[in-house]
Coordinates of C-alpha atoms in Angstrom, one line a residue:
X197 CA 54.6 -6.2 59.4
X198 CA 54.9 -3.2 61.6
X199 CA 57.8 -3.1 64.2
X200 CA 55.7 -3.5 67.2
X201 CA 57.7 -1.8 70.5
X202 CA 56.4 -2.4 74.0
X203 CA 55.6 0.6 75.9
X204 CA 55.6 0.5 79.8
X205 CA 53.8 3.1 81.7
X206 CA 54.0 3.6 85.4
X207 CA 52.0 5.7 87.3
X208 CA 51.4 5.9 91.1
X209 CA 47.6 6.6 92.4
X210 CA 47.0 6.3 96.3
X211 CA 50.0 5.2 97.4
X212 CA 49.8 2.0 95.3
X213 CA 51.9 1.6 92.3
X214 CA 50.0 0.6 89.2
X215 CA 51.6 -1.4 85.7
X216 CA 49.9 -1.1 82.8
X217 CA 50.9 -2.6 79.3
X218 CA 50.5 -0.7 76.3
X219 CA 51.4 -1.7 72.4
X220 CA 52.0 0.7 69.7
X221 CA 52.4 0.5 65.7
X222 CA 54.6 2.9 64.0
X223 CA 51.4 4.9 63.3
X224 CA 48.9 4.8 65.7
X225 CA 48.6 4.1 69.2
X226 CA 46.2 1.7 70.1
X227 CA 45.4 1.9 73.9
X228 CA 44.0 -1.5 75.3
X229 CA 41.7 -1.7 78.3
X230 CA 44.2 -3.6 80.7
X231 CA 42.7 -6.6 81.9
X232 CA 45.1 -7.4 84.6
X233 CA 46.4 -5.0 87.3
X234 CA 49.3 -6.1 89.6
X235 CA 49.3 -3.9 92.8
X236 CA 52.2 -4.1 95.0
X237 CA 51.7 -6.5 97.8
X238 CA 48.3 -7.5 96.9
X239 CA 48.0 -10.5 94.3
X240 CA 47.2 -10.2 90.7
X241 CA 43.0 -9.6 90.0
X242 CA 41.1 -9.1 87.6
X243 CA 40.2 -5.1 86.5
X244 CA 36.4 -4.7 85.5
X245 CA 36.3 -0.9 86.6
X246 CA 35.5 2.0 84.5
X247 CA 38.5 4.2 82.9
X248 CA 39.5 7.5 81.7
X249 CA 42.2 7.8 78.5
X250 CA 44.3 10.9 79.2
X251 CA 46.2 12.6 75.8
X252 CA 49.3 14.1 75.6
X253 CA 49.6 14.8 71.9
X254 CA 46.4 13.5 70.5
X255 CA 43.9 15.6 68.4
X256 CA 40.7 14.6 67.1
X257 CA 39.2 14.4 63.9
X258 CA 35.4 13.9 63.0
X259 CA 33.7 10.6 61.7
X260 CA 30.9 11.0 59.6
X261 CA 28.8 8.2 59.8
X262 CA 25.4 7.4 58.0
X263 CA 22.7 6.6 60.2
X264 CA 20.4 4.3 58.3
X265 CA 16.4 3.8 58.9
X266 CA 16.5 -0.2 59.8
X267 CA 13.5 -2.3 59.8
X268 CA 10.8 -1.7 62.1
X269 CA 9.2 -5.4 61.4
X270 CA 5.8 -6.0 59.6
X271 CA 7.2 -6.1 56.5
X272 CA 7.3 -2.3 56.3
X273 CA 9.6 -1.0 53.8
X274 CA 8.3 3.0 53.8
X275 CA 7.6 5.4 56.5
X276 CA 6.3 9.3 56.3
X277 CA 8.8 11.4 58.3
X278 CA 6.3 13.4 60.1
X279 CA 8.8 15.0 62.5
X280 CA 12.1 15.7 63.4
X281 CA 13.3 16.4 66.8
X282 CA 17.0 17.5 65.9
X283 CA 18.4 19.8 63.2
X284 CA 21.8 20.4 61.9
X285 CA 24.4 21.0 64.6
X286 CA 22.5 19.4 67.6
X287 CA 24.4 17.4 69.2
X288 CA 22.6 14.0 70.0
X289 CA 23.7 11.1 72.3
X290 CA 22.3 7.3 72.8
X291 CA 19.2 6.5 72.7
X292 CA 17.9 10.4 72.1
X293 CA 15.2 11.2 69.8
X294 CA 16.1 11.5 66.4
X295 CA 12.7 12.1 64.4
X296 CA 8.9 10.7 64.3
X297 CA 8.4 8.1 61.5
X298 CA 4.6 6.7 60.1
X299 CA 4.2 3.5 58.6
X300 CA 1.1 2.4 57.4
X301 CA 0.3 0.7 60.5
X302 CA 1.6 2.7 63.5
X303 CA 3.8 5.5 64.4
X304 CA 7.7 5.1 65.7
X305 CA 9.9 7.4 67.0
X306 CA 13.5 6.7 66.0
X307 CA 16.4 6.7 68.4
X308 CA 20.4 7.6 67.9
X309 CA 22.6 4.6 68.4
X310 CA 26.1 7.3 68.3
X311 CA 27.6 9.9 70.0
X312 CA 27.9 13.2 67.7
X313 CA 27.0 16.0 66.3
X314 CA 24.0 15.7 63.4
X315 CA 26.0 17.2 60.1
X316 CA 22.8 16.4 57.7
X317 CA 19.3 15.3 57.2
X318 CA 18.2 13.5 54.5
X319 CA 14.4 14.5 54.3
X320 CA 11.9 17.1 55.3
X321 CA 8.5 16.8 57.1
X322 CA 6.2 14.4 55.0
X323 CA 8.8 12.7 52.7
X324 CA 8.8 9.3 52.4
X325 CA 11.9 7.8 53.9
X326 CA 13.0 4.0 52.9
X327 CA 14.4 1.1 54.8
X328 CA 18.0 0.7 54.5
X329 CA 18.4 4.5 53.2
X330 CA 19.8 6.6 55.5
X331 CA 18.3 9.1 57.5
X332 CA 21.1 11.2 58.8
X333 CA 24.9 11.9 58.8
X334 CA 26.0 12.4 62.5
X335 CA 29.6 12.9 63.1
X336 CA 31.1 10.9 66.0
X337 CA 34.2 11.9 67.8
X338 CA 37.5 9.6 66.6
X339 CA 41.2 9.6 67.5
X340 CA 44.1 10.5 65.7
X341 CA 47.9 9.9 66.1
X342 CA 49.6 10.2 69.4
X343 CA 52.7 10.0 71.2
X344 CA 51.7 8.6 74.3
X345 CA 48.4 7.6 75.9
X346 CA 48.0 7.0 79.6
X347 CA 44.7 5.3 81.0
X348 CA 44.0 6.5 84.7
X349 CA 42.3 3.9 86.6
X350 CA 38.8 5.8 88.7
X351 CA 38.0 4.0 92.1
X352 CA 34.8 3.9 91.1
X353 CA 32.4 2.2 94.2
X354 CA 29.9 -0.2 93.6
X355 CA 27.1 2.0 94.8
X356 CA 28.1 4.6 91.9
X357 CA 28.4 1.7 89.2
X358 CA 25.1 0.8 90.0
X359 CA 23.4 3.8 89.3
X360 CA 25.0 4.2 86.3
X361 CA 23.2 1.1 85.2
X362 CA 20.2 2.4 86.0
X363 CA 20.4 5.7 84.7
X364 CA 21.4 3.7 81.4
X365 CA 18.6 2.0 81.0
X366 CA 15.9 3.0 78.3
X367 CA 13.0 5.1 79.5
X368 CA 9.7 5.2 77.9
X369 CA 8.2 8.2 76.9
X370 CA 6.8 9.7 74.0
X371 CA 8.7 12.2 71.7
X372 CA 6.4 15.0 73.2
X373 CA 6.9 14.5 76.7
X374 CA 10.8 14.3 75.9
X375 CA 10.5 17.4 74.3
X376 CA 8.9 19.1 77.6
X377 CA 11.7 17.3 79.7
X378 CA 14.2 19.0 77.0
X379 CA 12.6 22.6 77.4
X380 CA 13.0 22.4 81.3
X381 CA 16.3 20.7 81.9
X382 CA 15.3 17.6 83.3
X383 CA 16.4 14.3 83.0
X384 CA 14.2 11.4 82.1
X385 CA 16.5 8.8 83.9
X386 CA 15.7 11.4 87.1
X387 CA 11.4 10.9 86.8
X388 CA 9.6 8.4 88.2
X389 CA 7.0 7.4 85.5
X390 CA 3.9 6.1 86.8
X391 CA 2.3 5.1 83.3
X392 CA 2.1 1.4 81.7
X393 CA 5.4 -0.6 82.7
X394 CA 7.2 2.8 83.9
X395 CA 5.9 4.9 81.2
X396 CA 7.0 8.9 81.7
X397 CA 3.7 10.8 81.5
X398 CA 3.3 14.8 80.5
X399 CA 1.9 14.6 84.6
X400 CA 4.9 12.9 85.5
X401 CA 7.3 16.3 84.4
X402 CA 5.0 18.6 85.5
X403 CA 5.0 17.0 89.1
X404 CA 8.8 16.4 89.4
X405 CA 9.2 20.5 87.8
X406 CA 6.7 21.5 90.9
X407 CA 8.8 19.7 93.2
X408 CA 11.8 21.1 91.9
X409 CA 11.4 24.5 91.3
X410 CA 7.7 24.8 93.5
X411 CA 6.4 26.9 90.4
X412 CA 3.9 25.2 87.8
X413 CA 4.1 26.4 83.9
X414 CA 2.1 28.8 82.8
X415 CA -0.9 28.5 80.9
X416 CA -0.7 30.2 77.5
X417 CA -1.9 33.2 77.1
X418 CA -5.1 33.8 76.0
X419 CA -6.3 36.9 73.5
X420 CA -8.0 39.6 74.7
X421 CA -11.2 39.7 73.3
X422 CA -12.1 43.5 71.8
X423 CA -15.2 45.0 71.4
X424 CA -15.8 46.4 67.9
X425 CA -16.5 50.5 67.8
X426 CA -20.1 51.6 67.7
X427 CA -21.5 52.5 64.8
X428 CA -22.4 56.5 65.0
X429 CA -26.2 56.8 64.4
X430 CA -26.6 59.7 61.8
X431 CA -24.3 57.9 59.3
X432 CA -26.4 56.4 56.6
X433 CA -25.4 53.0 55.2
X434 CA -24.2 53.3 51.5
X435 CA -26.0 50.6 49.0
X436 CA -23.5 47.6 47.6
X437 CA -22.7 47.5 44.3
X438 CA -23.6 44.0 43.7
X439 CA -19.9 42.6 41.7
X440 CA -20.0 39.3 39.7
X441 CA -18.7 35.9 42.0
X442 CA -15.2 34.9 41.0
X443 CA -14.3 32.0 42.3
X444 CA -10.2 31.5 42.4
X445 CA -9.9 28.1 43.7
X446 CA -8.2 24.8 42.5
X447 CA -8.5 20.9 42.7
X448 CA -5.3 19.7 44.4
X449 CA -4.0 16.1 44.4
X450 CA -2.1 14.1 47.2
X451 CA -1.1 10.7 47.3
X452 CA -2.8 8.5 50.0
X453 CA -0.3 7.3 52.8
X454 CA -0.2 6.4 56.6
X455 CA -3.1 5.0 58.1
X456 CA -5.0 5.5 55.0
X457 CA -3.1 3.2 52.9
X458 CA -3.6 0.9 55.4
X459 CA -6.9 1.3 55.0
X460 CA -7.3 1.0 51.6
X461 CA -5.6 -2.4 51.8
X462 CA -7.7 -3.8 54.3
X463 CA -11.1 -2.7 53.1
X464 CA -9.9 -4.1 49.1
X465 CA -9.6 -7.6 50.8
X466 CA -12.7 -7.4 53.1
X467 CA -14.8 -6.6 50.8
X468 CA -14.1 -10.3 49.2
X469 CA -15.6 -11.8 52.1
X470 CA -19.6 -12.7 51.8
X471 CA -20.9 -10.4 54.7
X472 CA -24.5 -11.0 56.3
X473 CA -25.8 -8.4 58.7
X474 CA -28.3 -8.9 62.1
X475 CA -29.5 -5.6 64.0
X476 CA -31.5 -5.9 67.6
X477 CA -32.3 -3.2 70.0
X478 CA -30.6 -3.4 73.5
X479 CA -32.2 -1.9 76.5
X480 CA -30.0 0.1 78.7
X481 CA -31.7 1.7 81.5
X482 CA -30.2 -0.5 84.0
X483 CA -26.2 -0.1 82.8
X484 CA -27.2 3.7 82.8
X485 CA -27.7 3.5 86.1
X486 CA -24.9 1.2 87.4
X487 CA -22.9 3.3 85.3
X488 CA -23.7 6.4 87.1
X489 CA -22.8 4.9 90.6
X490 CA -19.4 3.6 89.9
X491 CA -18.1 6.7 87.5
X492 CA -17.2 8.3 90.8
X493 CA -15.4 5.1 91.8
X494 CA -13.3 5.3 88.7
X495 CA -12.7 8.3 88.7
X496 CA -11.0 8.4 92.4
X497 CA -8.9 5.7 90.4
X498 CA -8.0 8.4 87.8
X499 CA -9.9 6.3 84.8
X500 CA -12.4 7.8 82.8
X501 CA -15.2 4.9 82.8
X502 CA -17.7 4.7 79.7
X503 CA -19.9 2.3 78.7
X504 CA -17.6 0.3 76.4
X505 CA -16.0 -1.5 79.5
X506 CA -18.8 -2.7 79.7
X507 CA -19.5 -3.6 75.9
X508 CA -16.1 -5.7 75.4
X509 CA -16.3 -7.3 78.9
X510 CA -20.1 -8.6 78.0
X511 CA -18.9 -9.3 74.4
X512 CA -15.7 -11.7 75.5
X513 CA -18.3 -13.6 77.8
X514 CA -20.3 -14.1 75.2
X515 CA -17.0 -15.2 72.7
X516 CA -16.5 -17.7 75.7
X517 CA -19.9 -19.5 74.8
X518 CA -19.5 -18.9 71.0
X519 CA -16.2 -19.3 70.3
X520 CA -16.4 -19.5 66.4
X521 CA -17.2 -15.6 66.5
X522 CA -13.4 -15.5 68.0
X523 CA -11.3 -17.2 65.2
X524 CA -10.1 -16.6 61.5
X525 CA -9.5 -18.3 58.7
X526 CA -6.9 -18.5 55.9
X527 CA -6.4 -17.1 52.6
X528 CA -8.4 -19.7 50.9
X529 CA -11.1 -20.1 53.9
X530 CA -9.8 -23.8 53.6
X531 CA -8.6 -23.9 57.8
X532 CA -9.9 -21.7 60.7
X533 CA -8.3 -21.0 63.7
X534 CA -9.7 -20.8 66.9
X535 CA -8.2 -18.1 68.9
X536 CA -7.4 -18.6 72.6
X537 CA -6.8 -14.6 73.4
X538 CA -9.6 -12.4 73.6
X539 CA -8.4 -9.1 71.5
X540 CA -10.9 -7.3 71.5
X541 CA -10.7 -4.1 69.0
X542 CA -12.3 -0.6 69.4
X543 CA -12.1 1.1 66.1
X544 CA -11.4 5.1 66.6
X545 CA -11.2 7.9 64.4
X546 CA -8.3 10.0 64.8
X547 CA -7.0 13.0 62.6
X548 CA -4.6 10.0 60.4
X549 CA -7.6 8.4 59.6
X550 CA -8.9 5.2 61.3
X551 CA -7.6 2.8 63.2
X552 CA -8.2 -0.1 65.2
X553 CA -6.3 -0.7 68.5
X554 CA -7.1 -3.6 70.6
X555 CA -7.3 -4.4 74.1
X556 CA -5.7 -7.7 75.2
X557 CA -6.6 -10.6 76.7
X558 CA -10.1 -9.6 77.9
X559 CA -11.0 -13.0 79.4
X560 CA -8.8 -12.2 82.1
X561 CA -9.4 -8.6 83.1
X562 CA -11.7 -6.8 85.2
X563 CA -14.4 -4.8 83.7
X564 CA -12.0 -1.6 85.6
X565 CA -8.8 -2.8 83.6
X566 CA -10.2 -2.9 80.4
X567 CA -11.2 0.9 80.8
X568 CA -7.8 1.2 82.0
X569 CA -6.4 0.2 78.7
X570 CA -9.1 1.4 77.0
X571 CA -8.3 5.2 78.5
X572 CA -4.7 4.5 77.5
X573 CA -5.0 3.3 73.6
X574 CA -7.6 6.7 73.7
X575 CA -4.8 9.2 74.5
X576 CA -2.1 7.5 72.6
X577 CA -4.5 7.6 70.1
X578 CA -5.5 11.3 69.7
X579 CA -1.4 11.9 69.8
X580 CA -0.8 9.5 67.1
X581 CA 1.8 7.2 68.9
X582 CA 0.0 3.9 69.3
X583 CA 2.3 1.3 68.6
X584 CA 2.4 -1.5 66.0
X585 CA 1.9 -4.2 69.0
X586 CA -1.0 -2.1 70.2
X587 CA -2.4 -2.2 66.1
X588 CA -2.4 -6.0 65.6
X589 CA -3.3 -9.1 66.9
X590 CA -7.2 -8.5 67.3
X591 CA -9.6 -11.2 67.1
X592 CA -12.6 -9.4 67.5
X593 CA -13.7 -5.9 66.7
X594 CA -16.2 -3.5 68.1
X595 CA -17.3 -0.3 66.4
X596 CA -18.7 2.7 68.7
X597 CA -20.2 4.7 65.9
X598 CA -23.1 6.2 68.0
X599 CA -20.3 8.2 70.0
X600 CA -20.4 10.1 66.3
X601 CA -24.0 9.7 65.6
X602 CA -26.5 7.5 63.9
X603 CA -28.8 4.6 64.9
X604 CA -27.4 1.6 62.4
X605 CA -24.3 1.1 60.0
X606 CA -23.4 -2.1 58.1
X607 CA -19.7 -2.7 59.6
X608 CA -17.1 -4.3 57.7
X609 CA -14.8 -7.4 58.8
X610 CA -11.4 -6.4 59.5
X611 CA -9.8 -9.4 57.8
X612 CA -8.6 -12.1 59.2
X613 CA -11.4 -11.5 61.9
X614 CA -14.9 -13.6 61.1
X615 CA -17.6 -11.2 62.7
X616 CA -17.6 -7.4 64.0
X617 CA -20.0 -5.2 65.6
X618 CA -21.3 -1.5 65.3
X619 CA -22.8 0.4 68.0
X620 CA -25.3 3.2 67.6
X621 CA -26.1 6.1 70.1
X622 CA -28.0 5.7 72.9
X623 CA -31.6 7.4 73.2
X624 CA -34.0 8.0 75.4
X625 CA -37.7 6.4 74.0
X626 CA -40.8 5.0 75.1
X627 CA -41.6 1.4 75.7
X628 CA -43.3 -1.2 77.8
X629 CA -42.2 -3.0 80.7
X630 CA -44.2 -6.5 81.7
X631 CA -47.1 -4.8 83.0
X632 CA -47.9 -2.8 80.1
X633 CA -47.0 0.5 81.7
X634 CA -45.1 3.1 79.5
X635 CA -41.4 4.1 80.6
X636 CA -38.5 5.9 79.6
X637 CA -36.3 3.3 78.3
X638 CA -32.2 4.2 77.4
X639 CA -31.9 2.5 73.8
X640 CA -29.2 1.4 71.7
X641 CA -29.1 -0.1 68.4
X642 CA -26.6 -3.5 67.8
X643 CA -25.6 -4.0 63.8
X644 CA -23.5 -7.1 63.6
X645 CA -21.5 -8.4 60.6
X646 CA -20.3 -11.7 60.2
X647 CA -18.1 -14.0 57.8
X648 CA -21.0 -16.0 56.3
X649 CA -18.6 -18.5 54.6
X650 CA -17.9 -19.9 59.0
X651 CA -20.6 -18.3 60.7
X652 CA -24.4 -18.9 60.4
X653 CA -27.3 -16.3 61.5
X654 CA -28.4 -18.8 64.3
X655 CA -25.0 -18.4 65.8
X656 CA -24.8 -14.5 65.8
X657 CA -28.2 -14.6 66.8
X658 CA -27.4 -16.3 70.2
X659 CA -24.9 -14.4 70.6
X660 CA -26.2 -11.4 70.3
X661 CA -29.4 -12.7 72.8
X662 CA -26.3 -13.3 75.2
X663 CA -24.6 -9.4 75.1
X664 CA -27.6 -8.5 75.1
X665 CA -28.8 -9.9 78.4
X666 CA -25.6 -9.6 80.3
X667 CA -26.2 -5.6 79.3
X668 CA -29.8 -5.6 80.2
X669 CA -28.7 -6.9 83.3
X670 CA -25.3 -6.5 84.7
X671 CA -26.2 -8.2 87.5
X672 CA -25.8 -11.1 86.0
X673 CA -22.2 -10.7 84.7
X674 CA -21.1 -11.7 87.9
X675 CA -22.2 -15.2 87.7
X676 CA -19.8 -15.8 84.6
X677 CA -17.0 -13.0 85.5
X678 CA -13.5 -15.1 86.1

């Protein structure tokens, strides 16, 4: 065993003489975070502050460490790499940005858990990284042999140690407004976020910049349009010699991944359930018009207010009174569950392909908070960082495929949901009211699918007679709004 020799260092800080216990092996000094400190004419206390290790003789030497992709839950066991926010030499610390990862249900950004400087990455844009397998080699800092180490204590006040802890804490935002906050020197742990549960918005950098600087960034530049030369008048136009087509291109072939793969999944095991479809017209003329009066309400409030609000609020009163509509069953179809959550999906088409994020817990929200989540899942959704929480746990679905075009479509179940519903676009046409008198009525089409193996047509009937009224009528979505 290794002669161990006790090592006593003294040292005298503000007029108050300080002990400190140190042990040290023949090869390598070990210094120990002192838990006791014994200050003259004060009796012994417990140390809990913060320290500084001082070298005499030490160098340092470089640790390469692996950093390894871990699992991100779901039972995911691939990811795309579709960007990465460091390269070789960067130095990185906690909890910054590493890269941008896809699964085939949601899109992660992946986070540094060292100190160092990133010496290698193992893959480029679009290769398919694996869990367990690691991502990069950072190296962190290590100590070497030394003669003597001396730790000098800070008088660190609890005001200080405090905001330490909160400047430690994780911040949301997404990978590109992280990269903004990079480009202008600003610190996240510095910004007030004002999104979802402290969320750092693009708005949120851009205001905090203004305040800090008073200047704005500016917009990027736009070309300069030229005007082509005239064409002089006594120039005659020369007859094409008409050349033989050759046509130089070439099939190519990529494999299917992200959201797409997901998709391919899915649709393979819905199309084993027995679908049966019911269409109806709805009458909207009244909705337009509410619609109208509150838009500039919501939009004081900074939402964006549509008519699906409206849709998946009328839709989870209507799941109240049909509640079949709102479960799943298993495998087997031998056991249904009846679910107590409104999640109500919106299915959106996005650049990755489709997906279908939900909105939570409708039974409890306002017709105002569900296109406040709706206006968030929309712009996480064009940038491609919804997350996997945001992707799963629907009950319900809704599909808005007249903001696209198109009267009718024949939706298909998202498994393990029992019924769905496609919307067409809404047009202006003729019809009657109870007089007989011709008016201009705002129409939209209703194609409902449903599980036929649970769900009868009598029961998505009256359901559908149900949306349908409380649309016809908002006024009457206030007798059953909680």
């Amino acid at each position: 065993m290794a002669a161990v020799r006790l090592l006593r260092t003294w040292s005298r800080g503000a007029e108050r003489l300080v002990c400190v216990r140190y042990f040290q092996t023949c090869n390598n000094v070990h210094a120990l975070k002192p838990k006791y400190v014994c200050f003259f004419g004060y009796p012994s206390f417990k140390y809990s502050y913060p320290h500084r290790l001082l070298k005499t003789t030490a160098s340092q030497q470089g640790q390469i460490v692996q950093f390894k992709l871990s699992d991100i839950g779901e039972g995911i066991r691939e990811v795309i790499v579709k960007e990465w926010f460091v390269k070789e030499g960067d130095t990185v610390s906690q909890f910054d940005s590493i890269c941008e990862v896809q699964s085939d249900k949601a899109s992660v950004t992946i986070t540094s858990r060292y100190d160092g400087v990133i010496k290698k990455l193992y893959y480029n844009i679009e290769d398919t990284a694996y869990v367990g397998k690691p991502l990069v080699d950072i190296e962190t800092e290590a100590l070497k042999d030394s003669e003597e180490d001396v730790v000098e204590t800070l008088a660190v006040s609890h005001e200080e140690h405090t905001h330490q802890e909160i400047k430690g804490r994780k911040t949301l935002a997404t990978p590109a407004v992280r990269r903004l906050a990079m480009e202008n020197n600003i610190k996240l742990s510095e910004v007030v976020g004002s999104g979802k549960d402290g969320r750092i918005l693009k708005e949120d950098i851009l205001n905090f910049l203004e305040k800090q600087t008073g200047a704005i960034l500016p917009p990027s530049p736009k070309a300069e349009i030229m005007p082509p030369p005239p064409k002089p008048k006594d120039r005659a136009t020369p007859t094409p010699i008409a050349k033989p087509l050759v046509f130089t291109g070439k099939d190519r072939t990529e494999p299917i991944t992200g959201f797409r793969k997901a998709m391919v999944k899915t649709m393979t095991a819905a199309l084993k359930i027995p679908h049966f479809g019911y269409c109806d017209e709805v009458d909207l003329t009244e909705l337009v018009k509410l619609r109208e009066e509150l838009k500039p309400v919501a939009s004081t409030r900074g939402i964006k207010l549509s008519f699906m609000p409206f849709f998946i609020k009328a839709a989870s009163l209507g799941l109240l009174q049909f509640p079949i509509l709102n479960a799943s069953v298993d495998e087997s179809c031998q056991k249904v569950t009846y679910k107590a959550s409104h999640n109500i999906g919106i299915a959106m088409d996005t650049e990755q392909g489709l997906i279908v994020p939900n909105v939570k817990n409708v039974q409890i929200c306002s017709v105002f908070e569900v296109a406040t989540e709706l206006n968030r899942l929309q712009r996480l959704g064009s940038a491609g960082q919804l997350s996997t929480g945001d992707l799963t746990g629907g009950t319900f679905t809704l599909s808005n495929i007249g903001s696209i075009g198109g009267t009718y479509a024949k939706a298909v179940i998202l498994p393990p949901e029992v019924a769905i519903g496609a919307l067409g676009s809404i047009k202006a046409l003729p019809r009657f009211n109870q007089k007989g008198e011709v008016y201009k009525a705002q129409i939209m089409n209703v194609s409902w699918s449903a599980d036929h193996r649970v769900i009868d047509g009598a029961i998505m009937s009256r359901f559908s007679n149900l949306w349908k009224s409380y649309l016809e009528n908002p006024a009457s979505m206030l007798l059953d709004l909680k």
